[in-house]
Short mmCIF file of C-alpha atoms in Angstrom, two decimals:
data_model
loop_
_atom_site.label_atom_id
_atom_site.label_comp_id
_atom_site.label_asym_id
_atom_site.label_seq_id
_atom_site.Cartn_x
_atom_site.Cartn_y
_atom_site.Cartn_z
CA UNK A 1 -8.50 -27.99 -30.90
CA UNK A 2 -5.31 -26.89 -29.10
CA UNK A 3 -5.80 -26.61 -25.37
CA UNK A 4 -8.83 -25.62 -23.33
CA UNK A 5 -9.68 -22.65 -21.15
CA UNK A 6 -12.40 -21.38 -18.85
CA UNK A 7 -12.76 -18.12 -16.92
CA UNK A 8 -14.10 -17.74 -13.38
CA UNK A 9 -14.35 -14.37 -11.62
CA UNK A 10 -12.05 -12.63 -14.04
CA UNK A 11 -9.36 -15.34 -13.89
CA UNK A 12 -8.80 -17.59 -16.90
CA UNK A 13 -7.60 -21.12 -16.39
CA UNK A 14 -5.83 -22.82 -19.32
CA UNK A 15 -5.28 -26.53 -19.87
CA UNK A 16 -2.82 -27.66 -22.50
CA UNK A 17 -4.26 -31.09 -23.32
CA UNK A 18 -7.24 -33.38 -22.91
CA UNK A 19 -5.16 -35.39 -20.43
CA UNK A 20 -4.63 -32.30 -18.27
CA UNK A 21 -8.21 -31.07 -18.31
CA UNK A 22 -9.45 -34.58 -17.46
CA UNK A 23 -7.07 -34.87 -14.53
CA UNK A 24 -7.81 -31.45 -13.09
CA UNK A 25 -11.56 -31.94 -13.48
CA UNK A 26 -11.46 -35.03 -11.23
CA UNK A 27 -12.99 -34.70 -7.76
CA UNK A 28 -10.20 -34.39 -5.19
CA UNK A 29 -8.34 -37.56 -4.29
CA UNK A 30 -4.98 -38.28 -2.75
CA UNK A 31 -3.67 -40.42 -5.62
CA UNK A 32 -3.90 -37.63 -8.19
CA UNK A 33 -2.17 -35.26 -5.79
CA UNK A 34 0.58 -37.85 -5.27
CA UNK A 35 0.95 -38.15 -9.04
CA UNK A 36 1.16 -34.37 -9.44
CA UNK A 37 -1.80 -34.18 -11.83
CA UNK A 38 -4.55 -32.84 -9.53
CA UNK A 39 -6.05 -29.37 -9.66
CA UNK A 40 -4.20 -26.92 -7.43
CA UNK A 41 -7.40 -25.46 -6.00
CA UNK A 42 -11.15 -25.90 -5.95
CA UNK A 43 -11.44 -22.97 -8.37
CA UNK A 44 -9.13 -24.64 -10.86
CA UNK A 45 -11.07 -27.90 -10.51
CA UNK A 46 -14.37 -26.16 -11.27
CA UNK A 47 -12.81 -24.36 -14.24
CA UNK A 48 -11.55 -27.70 -15.58
CA UNK A 49 -14.97 -29.27 -15.12
CA UNK A 50 -16.62 -26.39 -17.01
CA UNK A 51 -14.05 -26.65 -19.80
CA UNK A 52 -14.50 -30.43 -19.94
CA UNK A 53 -18.28 -30.09 -20.20
CA UNK A 54 -17.88 -28.09 -23.43
CA UNK A 55 -15.63 -30.61 -25.20
CA UNK A 56 -17.36 -32.51 -28.05
CA UNK A 57 -17.47 -36.29 -27.57
CA UNK A 58 -16.01 -36.74 -31.06
CA UNK A 59 -12.81 -35.13 -29.85
CA UNK A 60 -12.09 -38.18 -27.66
CA UNK A 61 -11.68 -40.23 -30.84
CA UNK A 62 -9.00 -37.85 -32.14
CA UNK A 63 -6.76 -37.32 -29.09
CA UNK A 64 -5.58 -40.44 -27.26
CA UNK A 65 -4.56 -39.84 -23.65
CA UNK A 66 -1.95 -42.60 -24.02
CA UNK A 67 -0.47 -42.97 -27.54
CA UNK A 68 -1.98 -45.61 -29.81
CA UNK A 69 1.47 -46.76 -30.95
CA UNK A 70 2.79 -47.51 -27.46
CA UNK A 71 -0.18 -48.94 -25.56
CA UNK A 72 -2.23 -52.02 -26.45
CA UNK A 73 -5.15 -50.92 -24.25
CA UNK A 74 -5.45 -47.73 -26.31
CA UNK A 75 -5.35 -49.82 -29.48
CA UNK A 76 -8.10 -52.07 -28.10
CA UNK A 77 -10.25 -49.04 -27.24
CA UNK A 78 -9.87 -47.38 -30.63
CA UNK A 79 -10.02 -50.52 -32.77
CA UNK A 80 -13.13 -51.89 -31.05
CA UNK A 81 -15.07 -48.61 -31.01
CA UNK A 82 -18.51 -49.01 -32.60
CA UNK A 83 -19.26 -45.82 -34.54
CA UNK A 84 -22.78 -46.92 -35.37
CA UNK A 85 -23.60 -47.36 -31.68
CA UNK A 86 -21.98 -43.97 -31.00
CA UNK A 87 -24.08 -42.16 -33.63
CA UNK A 88 -27.07 -41.23 -31.37
CA UNK A 89 -24.82 -39.13 -29.10
CA UNK A 90 -22.02 -38.24 -31.52
CA UNK A 91 -23.23 -34.65 -31.82
CA UNK A 92 -23.10 -34.02 -28.07
CA UNK A 93 -20.53 -32.48 -25.77
CA UNK A 94 -19.56 -34.08 -22.46
CA UNK A 95 -22.09 -31.81 -20.75
CA UNK A 96 -24.69 -32.70 -23.35
CA UNK A 97 -24.10 -36.40 -22.69
CA UNK A 98 -24.72 -35.81 -18.98
CA UNK A 99 -28.03 -34.13 -19.75
CA UNK A 100 -29.01 -36.94 -22.13
CA UNK A 101 -28.13 -39.64 -19.61
CA UNK A 102 -30.31 -38.00 -16.97
CA UNK A 103 -33.25 -37.70 -19.36
CA UNK A 104 -36.03 -40.14 -20.21
CA UNK A 105 -34.54 -41.04 -23.60
CA UNK A 106 -31.73 -42.84 -21.79
CA UNK A 107 -33.55 -46.00 -20.74
CA UNK A 108 -32.34 -49.56 -20.29
CA UNK A 109 -32.66 -50.40 -23.98
CA UNK A 110 -30.97 -47.29 -25.35
CA UNK A 111 -28.16 -47.46 -22.79
CA UNK A 112 -27.45 -51.09 -23.67
CA UNK A 113 -27.25 -50.15 -27.35
CA UNK A 114 -24.99 -47.17 -26.60
CA UNK A 115 -22.39 -49.07 -24.55
CA UNK A 116 -20.10 -50.24 -27.42
CA UNK A 117 -20.18 -46.70 -28.85
CA UNK A 118 -18.63 -45.12 -25.78
CA UNK A 119 -14.93 -45.11 -25.01
CA UNK A 120 -13.73 -45.34 -21.41
CA UNK A 121 -12.45 -41.78 -21.64
CA UNK A 122 -15.93 -40.52 -22.58
CA UNK A 123 -17.45 -42.38 -19.61
CA UNK A 124 -14.78 -41.07 -17.24
CA UNK A 125 -15.23 -37.52 -18.52
CA UNK A 126 -18.99 -37.41 -17.98
CA UNK A 127 -18.64 -38.96 -14.51
CA UNK A 128 -16.37 -36.10 -13.46
CA UNK A 129 -19.15 -33.55 -13.90
CA UNK A 130 -21.87 -35.60 -12.22
CA UNK A 131 -23.16 -35.39 -8.67
CA UNK A 132 -23.49 -38.48 -6.48
CA UNK A 133 -27.22 -38.63 -7.19
CA UNK A 134 -26.51 -38.45 -10.94
CA UNK A 135 -24.14 -41.43 -10.72
CA UNK A 136 -26.79 -43.41 -8.83
CA UNK A 137 -29.72 -42.39 -11.04
CA UNK A 138 -28.08 -43.32 -14.35
CA UNK A 139 -26.46 -46.52 -13.08
CA UNK A 140 -29.77 -47.89 -11.78
CA UNK A 141 -31.21 -47.61 -15.29
CA UNK A 142 -28.57 -49.99 -16.64
CA UNK A 143 -28.63 -53.76 -16.35
CA UNK A 144 -25.74 -55.92 -17.56
CA UNK A 145 -26.83 -59.56 -17.37
CA UNK A 146 -24.39 -62.49 -17.47
CA UNK A 147 -24.75 -66.26 -17.07
CA UNK A 148 -22.65 -69.23 -16.06
CA UNK A 149 -24.51 -71.58 -13.66
CA UNK A 150 -26.91 -68.86 -12.64
CA UNK A 151 -27.95 -65.39 -13.79
CA UNK A 152 -26.32 -62.19 -12.58
CA UNK A 153 -27.45 -58.59 -12.96
CA UNK A 154 -31.22 -58.80 -13.24
CA UNK A 155 -33.28 -55.87 -11.99
CA UNK A 156 -34.29 -56.22 -8.35
CA UNK A 157 -31.46 -58.66 -7.65
CA UNK A 158 -28.18 -58.26 -5.74
CA UNK A 159 -25.72 -61.12 -5.49
CA UNK A 160 -22.73 -61.81 -3.26
CA UNK A 161 -19.33 -63.35 -3.59
CA UNK A 162 -18.88 -65.61 -0.58
CA UNK A 163 -15.22 -64.98 0.35
CA UNK A 164 -14.13 -67.68 2.85
CA UNK A 165 -10.44 -66.71 3.06
CA UNK A 166 -8.18 -68.33 5.64
CA UNK A 167 -4.60 -67.29 6.60
CA UNK A 168 -3.30 -70.85 6.09
CA UNK A 169 -5.88 -72.13 3.56
CA UNK A 170 -7.10 -74.56 6.24
CA UNK A 171 -9.93 -76.64 4.71
CA UNK A 172 -11.95 -76.79 7.95
CA UNK A 173 -11.74 -73.03 8.43
CA UNK A 174 -12.76 -72.40 4.83
CA UNK A 175 -15.63 -74.90 5.08
CA UNK A 176 -16.90 -73.21 8.25
CA UNK A 177 -16.96 -69.83 6.49
CA UNK A 178 -18.71 -71.32 3.45
CA UNK A 179 -21.40 -72.88 5.63
CA UNK A 180 -21.85 -69.64 7.59
CA UNK A 181 -22.19 -67.65 4.38
CA UNK A 182 -24.65 -70.03 2.77
CA UNK A 183 -26.85 -69.90 5.87
CA UNK A 184 -27.12 -66.13 5.37
CA UNK A 185 -27.99 -66.54 1.70
CA UNK A 186 -24.55 -65.56 0.40
CA UNK A 187 -22.64 -67.11 -2.48
CA UNK A 188 -24.75 -66.74 -5.61
CA UNK A 189 -22.11 -64.68 -7.44
CA UNK A 190 -19.52 -67.32 -6.54
CA UNK A 191 -17.58 -69.06 -3.83
CA UNK A 192 -14.26 -67.28 -4.24
CA UNK A 193 -11.05 -67.80 -2.25
CA UNK A 194 -7.97 -65.57 -2.18
CA UNK A 195 -5.33 -68.27 -1.59
CA UNK A 196 -2.66 -67.70 1.05
CA UNK A 197 -0.06 -69.39 -1.17
CA UNK A 198 0.69 -69.54 -4.89
CA UNK A 199 1.38 -73.28 -4.69
CA UNK A 200 -0.33 -74.90 -7.66
CA UNK A 201 -1.03 -78.03 -5.64
CA UNK A 202 -2.78 -75.96 -2.97
CA UNK A 203 -4.78 -74.09 -5.62
CA UNK A 204 -5.96 -77.37 -7.16
CA UNK A 205 -6.87 -78.70 -3.71
CA UNK A 206 -8.99 -75.61 -3.00
CA UNK A 207 -10.72 -75.88 -6.38
CA UNK A 208 -11.54 -79.54 -5.71
CA UNK A 209 -12.90 -78.67 -2.27
CA UNK A 210 -15.18 -75.92 -3.56
CA UNK A 211 -16.39 -78.09 -6.42
CA UNK A 212 -17.19 -80.91 -3.97
CA UNK A 213 -19.34 -78.55 -1.88
CA UNK A 214 -21.18 -77.27 -4.95
CA UNK A 215 -21.77 -80.78 -6.27
CA UNK A 216 -22.77 -82.32 -2.93
CA UNK A 217 -25.44 -79.75 -2.19
CA UNK A 218 -26.31 -79.10 -5.86
CA UNK A 219 -25.75 -75.35 -5.43
CA UNK A 220 -26.42 -73.32 -8.59
CA UNK A 221 -23.27 -71.24 -8.26
CA UNK A 222 -19.65 -71.22 -9.41
CA UNK A 223 -16.25 -71.30 -7.75
CA UNK A 224 -13.03 -69.38 -8.18
CA UNK A 225 -9.57 -69.36 -6.63
CA UNK A 226 -8.08 -65.94 -7.21
CA UNK A 227 -4.70 -66.94 -8.54
CA UNK A 228 -2.77 -65.58 -11.52
CA UNK A 229 -4.31 -66.38 -14.88
CA UNK A 230 -1.27 -68.45 -15.88
CA UNK A 231 -1.77 -70.59 -12.76
CA UNK A 232 -5.42 -71.05 -13.71
CA UNK A 233 -4.34 -72.22 -17.15
CA UNK A 234 -1.95 -74.73 -15.60
CA UNK A 235 -4.64 -75.90 -13.16
CA UNK A 236 -6.95 -76.52 -16.12
CA UNK A 237 -4.17 -78.45 -17.85
CA UNK A 238 -3.91 -80.62 -14.72
CA UNK A 239 -7.64 -81.37 -14.83
CA UNK A 240 -8.70 -79.24 -11.85
CA UNK A 241 -12.44 -78.37 -11.72
CA UNK A 242 -12.02 -74.66 -12.45
CA UNK A 243 -15.13 -72.59 -13.15
CA UNK A 244 -14.15 -68.90 -13.34
CA UNK A 245 -10.77 -67.64 -14.58
CA UNK A 246 -9.50 -64.75 -12.43
CA UNK A 247 -7.09 -61.90 -13.03
CA UNK A 248 -6.43 -58.41 -11.66
CA UNK A 249 -6.30 -55.93 -14.54
CA UNK A 250 -5.52 -52.25 -15.06
CA UNK A 251 -6.02 -49.58 -17.69
CA UNK A 252 -2.59 -49.35 -19.32
CA UNK A 253 -0.34 -51.87 -21.01
CA UNK A 254 2.49 -51.10 -18.60
CA UNK A 255 0.27 -51.53 -15.51
CA UNK A 256 -0.99 -54.86 -16.80
CA UNK A 257 2.63 -55.88 -17.44
CA UNK A 258 3.31 -55.19 -13.75
CA UNK A 259 0.62 -57.81 -13.03
CA UNK A 260 2.37 -60.19 -15.40
CA UNK A 261 -0.38 -60.13 -18.02
CA UNK A 262 -1.13 -58.87 -21.51
CA UNK A 263 -4.17 -59.06 -23.74
CA UNK A 264 -2.77 -62.17 -25.39
CA UNK A 265 -2.27 -63.93 -22.03
CA UNK A 266 -5.81 -63.01 -20.99
CA UNK A 267 -7.07 -64.41 -24.30
CA UNK A 268 -5.24 -67.66 -23.57
CA UNK A 269 -6.91 -67.85 -20.15
CA UNK A 270 -10.30 -67.09 -21.66
CA UNK A 271 -9.94 -69.85 -24.23
CA UNK A 272 -8.73 -72.31 -21.58
CA UNK A 273 -11.81 -71.54 -19.48
CA UNK A 274 -14.11 -72.00 -22.47
CA UNK A 275 -12.53 -75.39 -23.17
CA UNK A 276 -13.83 -76.64 -19.80
CA UNK A 277 -17.48 -76.21 -20.81
CA UNK A 278 -18.52 -76.07 -17.14
CA UNK A 279 -21.23 -73.42 -17.48
CA UNK A 280 -24.79 -74.72 -17.63
CA UNK A 281 -26.65 -71.50 -18.49
CA UNK A 282 -23.97 -69.51 -20.32
CA UNK A 283 -20.27 -69.12 -21.04
CA UNK A 284 -19.43 -65.84 -19.30
CA UNK A 285 -16.50 -67.14 -17.23
CA UNK A 286 -13.88 -64.45 -16.63
CA UNK A 287 -13.65 -62.72 -13.26
CA UNK A 288 -11.68 -59.46 -13.10
CA UNK A 289 -10.77 -57.15 -10.24
CA UNK A 290 -9.70 -53.54 -10.65
CA UNK A 291 -9.07 -50.52 -8.44
CA UNK A 292 -8.26 -46.83 -8.69
CA UNK A 293 -4.56 -46.28 -8.09
CA UNK A 294 -3.19 -49.54 -9.49
CA UNK A 295 -1.56 -47.82 -12.50
CA UNK A 296 -0.02 -45.15 -10.29
CA UNK A 297 1.33 -47.72 -7.82
CA UNK A 298 3.06 -49.43 -10.76
CA UNK A 299 4.38 -46.07 -12.07
CA UNK A 300 2.46 -46.86 -15.25
CA UNK A 301 -0.15 -44.09 -15.40
CA UNK A 302 1.44 -41.91 -18.13
CA UNK A 303 0.25 -38.75 -16.37
CA UNK A 304 -3.39 -39.81 -16.65
CA UNK A 305 -5.58 -39.39 -13.57
CA UNK A 306 -6.37 -42.53 -11.61
CA UNK A 307 -10.10 -42.59 -12.28
CA UNK A 308 -9.60 -42.43 -16.05
CA UNK A 309 -6.94 -45.15 -15.84
CA UNK A 310 -9.43 -47.24 -13.88
CA UNK A 311 -12.16 -46.75 -16.48
CA UNK A 312 -9.78 -47.84 -19.24
CA UNK A 313 -9.48 -51.18 -17.43
CA UNK A 314 -13.17 -51.74 -18.16
CA UNK A 315 -12.37 -51.83 -21.89
CA UNK A 316 -10.04 -54.74 -21.16
CA UNK A 317 -12.72 -56.47 -19.09
CA UNK A 318 -15.47 -55.87 -21.64
CA UNK A 319 -13.41 -57.50 -24.39
CA UNK A 320 -13.51 -60.89 -22.63
CA UNK A 321 -17.26 -61.02 -21.89
CA UNK A 322 -16.77 -61.53 -18.12
CA UNK A 323 -19.21 -63.10 -15.71
CA UNK A 324 -18.17 -60.72 -12.93
CA UNK A 325 -16.01 -57.62 -12.50
CA UNK A 326 -15.47 -55.65 -9.34
CA UNK A 327 -13.56 -52.65 -8.13
CA UNK A 328 -11.71 -53.32 -4.87
CA UNK A 329 -12.38 -49.69 -4.15
CA UNK A 330 -10.63 -48.94 -0.85
CA UNK A 331 -8.14 -51.80 -0.79
CA UNK A 332 -5.10 -50.12 -2.36
CA UNK A 333 -4.94 -47.64 0.50
CA UNK A 334 -5.19 -44.00 1.58
CA UNK A 335 -2.30 -43.01 -0.69
CA UNK A 336 -4.86 -43.22 -3.50
CA UNK A 337 -8.23 -42.77 -1.78
CA UNK A 338 -7.56 -40.96 1.47
CA UNK A 339 -10.83 -41.14 3.38
CA UNK A 340 -14.41 -42.34 3.42
CA UNK A 341 -15.61 -39.46 1.26
CA UNK A 342 -13.11 -40.27 -1.50
CA UNK A 343 -13.82 -44.01 -1.28
CA UNK A 344 -17.59 -43.48 -1.55
CA UNK A 345 -17.26 -41.20 -4.56
CA UNK A 346 -14.79 -43.57 -6.26
CA UNK A 347 -17.03 -46.60 -5.75
CA UNK A 348 -19.98 -44.83 -7.34
CA UNK A 349 -17.84 -43.57 -10.23
CA UNK A 350 -16.45 -47.04 -10.91
CA UNK A 351 -19.89 -48.64 -10.86
CA UNK A 352 -21.39 -45.95 -13.10
CA UNK A 353 -18.59 -45.99 -15.68
CA UNK A 354 -18.44 -49.79 -15.88
CA UNK A 355 -22.19 -50.18 -16.31
CA UNK A 356 -22.21 -47.39 -18.92
CA UNK A 357 -19.62 -49.37 -20.88
CA UNK A 358 -21.61 -52.61 -20.60
CA UNK A 359 -19.52 -54.28 -17.89
CA UNK A 360 -21.22 -56.47 -15.21
CA UNK A 361 -19.98 -54.48 -12.23
CA UNK A 362 -19.76 -55.28 -8.57
CA UNK A 363 -17.83 -53.67 -5.74
CA UNK A 364 -15.69 -54.80 -2.84
CA UNK A 365 -16.93 -52.09 -0.47
CA UNK A 366 -13.83 -51.87 1.67
CA UNK A 367 -11.07 -49.93 3.37
CA UNK A 368 -7.69 -50.60 4.93
CA UNK A 369 -7.14 -50.03 8.62
CA UNK A 370 -4.79 -47.07 8.07
CA UNK A 371 -7.34 -45.13 5.97
CA UNK A 372 -9.48 -42.31 7.36
CA UNK A 373 -12.63 -44.41 6.98
CA UNK A 374 -14.83 -46.65 9.06
CA UNK A 375 -17.79 -48.99 8.80
CA UNK A 376 -20.27 -46.10 8.74
CA UNK A 377 -18.69 -45.00 5.44
CA UNK A 378 -19.06 -48.53 4.11
CA UNK A 379 -22.72 -48.64 5.16
CA UNK A 380 -23.31 -45.48 3.15
CA UNK A 381 -21.55 -46.80 0.06
CA UNK A 382 -23.32 -50.17 0.37
CA UNK A 383 -26.72 -48.48 0.53
CA UNK A 384 -25.96 -46.13 -2.36
CA UNK A 385 -24.68 -48.98 -4.54
CA UNK A 386 -27.70 -51.10 -3.66
CA UNK A 387 -29.96 -48.31 -4.88
CA UNK A 388 -27.74 -47.88 -7.95
CA UNK A 389 -28.24 -51.53 -8.99
CA UNK A 390 -24.89 -53.10 -8.14
CA UNK A 391 -24.54 -56.62 -9.55
CA UNK A 392 -22.79 -58.07 -6.51
CA UNK A 393 -20.87 -57.30 -3.32
CA UNK A 394 -18.58 -59.30 -1.02
CA UNK A 395 -19.77 -61.47 1.85
CA UNK A 396 -17.14 -62.16 4.53
CA UNK A 397 -17.43 -63.42 8.13
CA UNK A 398 -17.78 -60.40 10.40
CA UNK A 399 -16.64 -58.02 7.61
CA UNK A 400 -12.99 -58.59 8.66
CA UNK A 401 -10.89 -60.56 6.18
CA UNK A 402 -8.44 -62.49 8.38
CA UNK A 403 -6.13 -63.35 5.48
CA UNK A 404 -5.95 -60.06 3.54
CA UNK A 405 -6.32 -57.90 6.68
CA UNK A 406 -8.82 -55.33 5.47
CA UNK A 407 -12.41 -54.38 6.25
CA UNK A 408 -15.23 -55.14 3.85
CA UNK A 409 -18.89 -56.21 3.86
CA UNK A 410 -20.20 -59.10 5.94
CA UNK A 411 -22.85 -61.76 5.40
CA UNK A 412 -25.12 -59.62 7.60
CA UNK A 413 -24.49 -56.53 5.45
CA UNK A 414 -25.80 -58.35 2.40
CA UNK A 415 -28.89 -59.41 4.31
CA UNK A 416 -29.41 -55.78 5.42
CA UNK A 417 -29.25 -54.51 1.85
CA UNK A 418 -31.61 -57.18 0.57
CA UNK A 419 -34.15 -56.62 3.34
CA UNK A 420 -34.00 -52.81 3.26
CA UNK A 421 -34.04 -52.34 -0.50
CA UNK A 422 -36.21 -55.33 -1.41
CA UNK A 423 -33.39 -56.99 -3.35
CA UNK A 424 -33.21 -60.72 -3.96
CA UNK A 425 -30.51 -63.27 -4.83
CA UNK A 426 -30.02 -64.63 -8.34
CA UNK A 427 -33.22 -66.49 -9.30
CA UNK A 428 -31.67 -69.96 -9.54
CA UNK A 429 -29.87 -69.51 -6.21
CA UNK A 430 -33.02 -68.07 -4.63
CA UNK A 431 -34.92 -71.21 -5.59
CA UNK A 432 -32.15 -73.33 -4.06
CA UNK A 433 -32.25 -71.30 -0.82
CA UNK A 434 -35.99 -71.88 -0.59
CA UNK A 435 -35.60 -75.59 -1.32
CA UNK A 436 -32.93 -75.89 1.38
CA UNK A 437 -35.10 -73.90 3.82
CA UNK A 438 -32.33 -71.32 4.35
CA UNK A 439 -34.14 -68.14 3.30
CA UNK A 440 -37.72 -67.40 2.42
CA UNK A 441 -39.52 -64.64 0.57
CA UNK A 442 -42.30 -62.71 2.23
CA UNK A 443 -43.83 -59.47 0.96
CA UNK A 444 -41.11 -59.34 -1.69
CA UNK A 445 -38.32 -59.33 0.92
CA UNK A 446 -35.71 -61.83 2.05
CA UNK A 447 -36.06 -63.42 5.50
CA UNK A 448 -33.82 -65.95 7.26
CA UNK A 449 -35.13 -69.32 8.32
CA UNK A 450 -36.02 -69.55 12.00
CA UNK A 451 -33.91 -72.68 12.59
CA UNK A 452 -30.93 -74.47 11.10
CA UNK A 453 -31.99 -76.34 7.94
CA UNK A 454 -31.82 -80.09 8.29
CA UNK A 455 -29.56 -80.51 5.27
CA UNK A 456 -26.77 -78.64 7.06
CA UNK A 457 -27.03 -80.10 10.56
CA UNK A 458 -24.77 -83.02 9.68
CA UNK A 459 -22.23 -80.71 8.02
CA UNK A 460 -22.15 -78.43 11.09
CA UNK A 461 -21.68 -81.44 13.39
CA UNK A 462 -18.68 -82.56 11.33
CA UNK A 463 -17.06 -79.12 11.55
CA UNK A 464 -17.52 -78.92 15.31
#
C-alpha cells in the first residue's frame, strides 16, 4: 500500500504515509500545528479520518511510524506483539475496529484478552475517529486491576493520589496536607510527593516520613517520592522504605533519553523495587507519568503526531506491569494543548488508549495558569473520566499545587465524583476509612463523618 487518498466534494486529498495520515486525522491541537504535522483545514482532517478508517489493522504491523532499527520503543512494540490475541480483530479495518469496540461483543473479558494483540498505533488510530461519547463508552467497559497493598481499578471504584507537595519539602506542611487529604478519604492510590529538591538525603527523609505515617495508622496504601528512577535505585540501596518506583516516560527512545532513561534503566528500577518485597497483596510497583507533547518538547517526535507518541509510551508502561500510570494531561502547557476543549479531548483519548492496551490508567486533570482553560473545564473532564471508569485522579489541597504551580483536582473534587457517580475507594482503604470513622457508606454512596475522628485529634493538635 503506497499512500492513502480520500475525496470530499470533488477534491481529492492524498497522504504519502501512515505517519502523515495519522497526524492529519488527529483532532486539532496546538502541539501538532507547532510541529508542522497537523491538517491544514477541517476538510483535510475529515479526509484523513475517512482514509484512516479504511486502513486494515494488519497494515500497522508492516509500516512502523518510527523505524525498528533506530528506536527501542518500536522494537518493544513489534517484538512483544501477541498475534494470537490479535486474531479476533485481525481482519478488520480501523473503522471496523471502532464498530466492534462499540458493539456488545466487546465486553470486559474480550477486551482484556485483546489488549496484548493491539499496538499503540492501532489504539491511537481508532481513537482519532471516535467521538467523546465513544471514548467514554468503550473505556468504561474495560477494567485493569493492579495490586500492591490494596487493589486498584475495580468496577465502581475510583482512587486518588494524595499529593501533599510543599515548596520547601517542610515536614509539618506535608503532614498537614496528608492529614487533610485522609480526612476527605483521599490517598488510596498512594501518598505521593513531588520533591522540591533532588537531594538524595531529602528524598530518603520524605520516604521515611511517609512510611512512618502509613505504619503508625496502619493505612492500606503505598508511598512514592517522584524522583528519577536512578535516585530511587540509590535510595533502595541505602535502605530507604521505598514502595513505588517512579519515572516519567515517553513514546520514543530519544524522548526517553531526554528524561535520562532507557528500557534497560527502567528494568533495573523495576528489579530493585521487586527486591524490596514491600507489597502485601501484589507486586505491581512501578508508577509512570506521561503527557501529550513530551516528545515534541524534546524534539524527539520523528514527525509523529503527539497523541500517537503519547500512546506509544503506554507500551513502555505496559512492559513493566505498573501499579499506576497517569497522563498529566494539561501540565505541559498551551503550546501542546491550547485550551479546555483540547485538554478534555486529550484526557479522554489518553484514558481510552491506555485502558485498551491493558494499562491501569489515571489522570492528573489539570491545566497551567497561562492556558485558555479554567476549573469548569476540569469539572467536565473529571465527570467524564469518572463515568469512563478512571482508575485514579489527584487529590491536592484546594486544587492549587503550591510547589509545581498548576491547577488540578482537590480533595473536595474527589468527594464530588464519588458522591455524584456512586464511586467508592479501593476496598481495603474503604474498610480502613470506616474503621477510622472518616467516611461512611450509605445508599451505596460515600459520606464524610460529621466530626473529627478521635484517632486524628492528637495528630491535629501536634500540627497546630
